[in-house]
XYZ file of C-alpha atoms in Angstrom:
361
model
C -15.695 6.741 5.623
C -17.792 5.632 8.478
C -18.213 2.198 10.222
C -21.592 0.837 11.092
C -20.739 0.632 14.545
C -21.921 1.568 17.578
C -19.797 1.647 19.808
C -20.786 1.562 23.641
C -18.812 4.184 26.179
C -17.261 1.883 29.167
C -15.109 -0.181 25.976
C -13.185 2.519 25.803
C -9.604 1.780 27.824
C -9.908 4.472 30.528
C -6.702 3.700 32.174
C -3.463 1.888 30.740
C -3.519 -2.428 30.693
C -0.920 -2.765 33.413
C -3.135 -0.381 36.419
C -5.888 -2.895 36.243
C -4.784 -5.358 37.819
C -1.544 -6.852 39.794
C 1.538 -8.646 37.824
C 0.023 -6.328 34.623
C 2.350 -5.568 32.006
C 2.316 -3.696 28.861
C 1.907 -6.624 27.000
C -1.687 -8.306 28.619
C -3.657 -6.413 26.707
C -5.949 -7.878 23.999
C -4.943 -9.168 20.287
C -7.930 -8.654 16.889
C -6.475 -10.945 14.331
C -8.134 -9.560 10.715
C -6.489 -12.132 6.866
C -9.113 -11.076 4.867
C -12.649 -12.140 6.241
C -11.099 -14.445 8.696
C -10.864 -13.362 13.265
C -9.276 -15.560 15.526
C -8.670 -13.525 18.953
C -5.845 -13.679 20.967
C -3.664 -12.165 22.886
C -1.821 -9.909 22.666
C 1.448 -12.002 24.100
C 1.191 -14.314 21.304
C 2.888 -12.005 18.815
C 5.909 -12.940 18.346
C 3.867 -17.063 16.974
C 1.626 -14.896 14.131
C 4.776 -13.200 13.356
C 7.757 -15.566 11.341
C 11.030 -15.643 10.806
C 11.358 -13.264 7.896
C 8.568 -10.154 8.713
C 9.800 -7.277 9.669
C 7.988 -4.469 12.053
C 7.879 -1.070 10.688
C 8.560 0.885 13.933
C 8.103 4.971 15.327
C 10.995 5.229 17.307
C 9.128 9.353 18.226
C 9.256 10.214 22.181
C 6.168 11.641 23.633
C 5.994 15.439 25.196
C 4.413 17.130 27.535
C 2.138 18.715 24.571
C -0.623 20.437 26.823
C 0.175 23.553 28.868
C -2.350 26.363 31.114
C -2.784 29.438 29.950
C -5.219 32.555 30.319
C -6.509 34.086 27.392
C -7.831 37.082 29.183
C -8.860 36.242 31.923
C -10.428 32.988 30.566
C -8.261 29.413 31.910
C -8.109 27.956 28.471
C -5.376 24.372 27.656
C -2.768 25.127 24.907
C -2.099 21.266 23.666
C 1.144 22.580 20.909
C 1.105 20.342 18.554
C 4.115 20.705 15.685
C 6.900 22.862 15.391
C 6.774 24.670 12.430
C 10.293 24.957 9.695
C 9.848 29.248 11.027
C 9.356 28.022 14.446
C 6.246 28.897 14.564
C 3.428 26.614 16.594
C 0.759 24.473 15.706
C -1.630 24.372 18.506
C -5.066 23.864 19.728
C -6.618 25.569 22.341
C -9.515 24.106 24.531
C -11.367 24.702 27.482
C -11.403 23.516 30.534
C -14.012 21.216 31.305
C -14.469 21.293 35.153
C -12.353 17.477 35.601
C -9.382 17.906 34.643
C -9.962 17.266 30.956
C -10.910 18.965 27.798
C -13.890 20.383 25.595
C -13.737 22.314 22.027
C -13.538 25.696 21.535
C -13.725 27.963 18.664
C -10.765 28.635 17.381
C -8.680 32.154 16.702
C -9.481 34.910 16.005
C -5.687 36.209 15.035
C -3.963 37.947 17.516
C -5.772 36.004 19.857
C -2.397 36.342 23.555
C -2.656 33.264 25.060
C -0.853 33.877 28.754
C 1.567 30.712 29.384
C 3.759 29.455 32.173
C 7.433 30.540 32.185
C 6.272 34.427 30.621
C 5.764 33.091 27.483
C 3.679 34.595 25.580
C 1.612 33.698 22.471
C 0.252 35.164 19.497
C -2.399 33.359 17.353
C -1.724 34.461 14.429
C -3.744 32.088 11.416
C -5.941 28.803 11.213
C -3.389 25.762 9.405
C -5.991 24.860 7.358
C -8.537 26.611 5.422
C -10.679 23.922 5.460
C -11.345 24.305 9.485
C -10.599 26.528 12.093
C -9.244 24.408 15.572
C -5.859 23.569 14.785
C -3.582 27.748 14.754
C -0.013 28.670 14.147
C 1.219 30.662 16.539
C 4.393 32.336 17.619
C 5.390 32.291 21.122
C 7.888 34.564 22.986
C 9.845 34.740 25.944
C 11.131 31.525 25.979
C 11.854 28.159 24.629
C 8.254 26.808 24.160
C 10.038 22.826 24.303
C 11.442 23.390 27.569
C 8.927 25.394 28.958
C 5.973 21.368 28.399
C 9.486 19.992 30.211
C 8.936 21.678 33.290
C 4.429 22.953 32.886
C 3.536 20.523 30.140
C 1.786 17.715 30.306
C 0.401 14.844 28.553
C -2.532 15.368 26.615
C -5.321 13.609 28.052
C -8.591 13.401 26.593
C -12.299 13.183 28.455
C -12.310 9.149 28.187
C -9.418 8.578 30.710
C -9.226 8.471 34.171
C -7.165 10.580 36.012
C -3.684 12.022 34.835
C -0.760 10.157 33.592
C 2.851 10.109 34.415
C 4.346 11.258 30.868
C 6.789 8.097 31.327
C 3.514 6.145 30.198
C 3.033 7.847 27.052
C 6.450 6.324 26.114
C 7.196 3.040 23.911
C 9.665 1.513 24.362
C 10.531 2.229 20.693
C 10.703 6.197 21.449
C 14.249 8.150 20.971
C 15.212 11.195 21.993
C 15.420 13.604 18.702
C 18.700 16.107 18.127
C 16.476 18.837 18.213
C 14.090 18.287 20.747
C 10.271 17.664 18.751
C 9.090 14.833 19.811
C 4.741 13.897 18.958
C 1.580 15.652 21.149
C 0.105 12.013 21.400
C 1.650 8.549 21.646
C 2.364 6.991 18.363
C 0.089 4.452 20.261
C -0.368 1.675 18.383
C 3.387 0.448 20.241
C 2.821 0.438 22.958
C 1.805 -2.807 24.579
C 5.300 -3.972 23.512
C 7.787 -4.803 26.452
C 11.527 -5.355 26.118
C 11.057 -9.001 27.258
C 8.193 -9.402 23.944
C 10.771 -7.869 21.545
C 13.414 -9.670 22.451
C 12.127 -12.839 21.675
C 10.623 -11.520 18.350
C 13.731 -10.933 17.324
C 14.973 -14.423 19.170
C 12.581 -15.829 15.961
C 13.622 -13.752 13.310
C 11.199 -11.081 13.248
C 12.464 -7.834 12.464
C 12.208 -4.137 12.650
C 12.825 -0.815 10.964
C 13.255 2.566 13.179
C 11.329 5.471 10.937
C 10.067 8.402 12.803
C 7.091 10.247 12.122
C 5.801 13.288 15.734
C 2.826 13.836 15.286
C -0.084 15.676 15.275
C -2.623 16.855 17.788
C -5.636 14.065 17.022
C -8.075 16.049 18.935
C -10.558 13.075 19.836
C -13.561 15.294 17.972
C -12.926 16.606 15.197
C -12.194 12.905 13.165
C -10.264 15.762 10.620
C -7.526 14.171 8.113
C -3.942 14.414 9.596
C -2.323 17.403 9.004
C 1.452 17.834 7.074
C 3.537 15.557 9.633
C 7.785 16.017 10.051
C 8.994 12.426 9.730
C 12.110 10.652 8.535
C 13.027 7.097 6.625
C 16.355 6.157 6.948
C 18.644 5.073 5.168
C 18.811 1.655 6.541
C 16.064 0.645 7.258
C 14.722 1.926 3.659
C 17.281 -0.769 2.890
C 15.699 -3.286 4.706
C 12.646 -2.848 4.015
C 13.407 -3.403 0.368
C 15.548 -6.678 1.301
C 12.957 -8.227 2.905
C 10.039 -6.945 -0.013
C 12.660 -8.727 -1.963
C 12.427 -12.394 0.189
C 8.675 -12.104 -0.022
C 8.808 -11.530 3.556
C 5.630 -9.645 4.666
C 5.851 -5.998 6.195
C 3.298 -4.371 8.904
C 3.823 -1.192 10.084
C 3.099 -1.102 13.625
C 0.387 1.691 13.220
C -0.487 4.557 11.290
C 2.345 7.456 12.427
C 4.786 4.518 10.431
C 2.401 3.176 7.283
C 1.867 7.727 5.947
C 5.852 7.310 6.296
C 7.221 4.411 5.161
C 4.490 4.714 2.467
C 5.795 8.891 1.795
C 8.984 7.331 0.694
C 8.428 5.154 -1.633
C 8.331 5.688 -5.069
C 5.131 4.586 -7.203
C 7.546 1.055 -8.175
C 7.461 0.292 -4.145
C 10.459 0.740 -3.763
C 11.207 2.381 -0.129
C 14.787 5.424 -0.412
C 15.368 7.529 2.815
C 13.760 10.466 3.471
C 13.097 13.165 5.824
C 10.788 16.416 5.437
C 7.039 16.889 5.431
C 4.365 14.276 4.626
C 0.884 15.955 3.015
C 0.549 11.880 1.944
C -3.396 10.796 2.711
C -4.017 6.757 2.228
C -6.567 5.955 0.939
C -8.750 3.359 -0.610
C -7.883 4.980 -3.721
C -4.217 5.351 -3.318
C -3.543 2.277 -2.313
C -0.855 0.833 -0.469
C 3.192 0.388 -1.952
C 5.150 -0.850 0.118
C 3.204 -1.986 3.697
C 1.473 -5.780 3.810
C -0.004 -5.827 7.288
C -1.071 -3.439 10.020
C -0.458 -3.448 13.670
C -3.433 -0.392 14.983
C -5.682 0.191 17.939
C -9.251 0.455 17.255
C -10.498 2.951 16.239
C -13.875 5.684 16.130
C -16.336 4.984 13.451
C -16.053 8.884 12.178
C -11.703 8.267 12.535
C -10.369 9.393 9.081
C -7.726 6.153 9.786
C -9.760 3.862 8.678
C -9.416 4.987 5.449
C -5.671 3.831 5.476
C -7.286 0.531 7.215
C -9.499 0.208 4.405
C -6.987 0.955 1.966
C -5.014 -1.982 3.473
C -7.603 -4.747 4.652
C -10.770 -3.538 2.281
C -14.248 -2.748 3.614
C -15.094 -5.994 4.086
C -12.600 -7.923 6.165
C -12.319 -3.836 8.116
C -16.285 -4.397 8.824
C -15.497 -8.283 9.746
C -12.983 -7.591 12.209
C -14.948 -4.075 13.806
C -17.585 -6.209 14.403
C -16.112 -9.170 16.302
C -14.262 -6.495 18.245
C -17.887 -4.867 19.707
C -18.892 -8.397 19.657
C -15.985 -9.370 21.576
C -15.933 -6.303 23.954
C -12.697 -5.381 23.177
C -11.046 -1.928 24.742
C -10.269 1.632 22.576
C -7.867 4.179 21.946
C -4.492 4.302 23.236
C -4.684 2.652 26.212
C -6.745 -0.475 24.915
C -6.085 -3.349 22.550
C -4.924 -3.440 19.126
C -5.482 -4.737 15.808
C -3.542 -7.222 13.506
C -4.052 -6.954 9.976
C -2.377 -9.478 8.461
C -2.328 -11.055 4.108
C -4.836 -13.517 3.754
C -3.604 -16.800 3.522
C -3.368 -19.658 0.837
C -4.080 -23.586 1.583
C -0.642 -24.012 0.286
C 0.943 -21.504 2.826
C -0.386 -21.266 5.886
C 3.653 -24.126 7.104
C 5.568 -22.212 4.533
C 8.508 -20.688 5.847
C 8.786 -16.970 4.978
C 9.684 -17.395 1.097
C 7.709 -19.787 0.660
C 4.129 -18.506 -1.367
């Protein structure tokens, strides 16, 4: 789907909110709340009173990698974005051209056999496109040193042209991020969770909101491409599966924090809606036709009108409600992208449930 809206350039969040003024923390962003066609405007710090005891937040624990590194193809300078490590040790990568302003622009992929010289003596050879439908991402095989070790020393976070300047990797880690046993992580931050602070998490817990951790390592989602998501590695642990099923059985609301959390938990759900512990690769693309089996709501950033993620949002909220929310976001001058404001999609409230507890519907 494509939304019939235009997002002005000045609504791009260029720096993290905590850098916009003294005394600000990550939770100082704004929060647009959609309940069906009803839209309200809040500060993100109000989230604890917008949820209720018995609600469950599904959060992604993937850590963000310093996935961008400078390289050379012949005499030409390139920037390599390392997206996903395959089971055979190869990496899905995107090559981009430096634009002279500290960011990058699109570069044609391939061809097969292209050799990229990287820091630390690493050589990357492109072998084949990741998908038959496009050549932006390629499978490449590295030699000379371990890629993750090279990224730790020479890498930096992926940055797009709408941001103002480079930021330290810590800016791209969420409060839920946990190092993985094999050192892998996400090429780009699971940004819907960025506004959470330890203080806000503690307040949510004190009000009876529960958390279910999952992991999905996000690949490169180039700002220009708007392609459907590629296969990504995910894990839904047994304890989280049990908790999600218990909340569903108790009539609590299951709210995913980010589209990555939706993709992971829906990949672990059977046709009956029961979530089972599962890990591996997911090819799932959530669309209105497929629908959702587990999540009742979603906390997410504001997506560009052409973004493929909007199909997932439509599956949860419905097209009319989504159009209404984005019209209000534009009217309210909300900020877009990973450092921007956030959108909470909740089930439509009916009059007899407005003041009920979590088990009263």
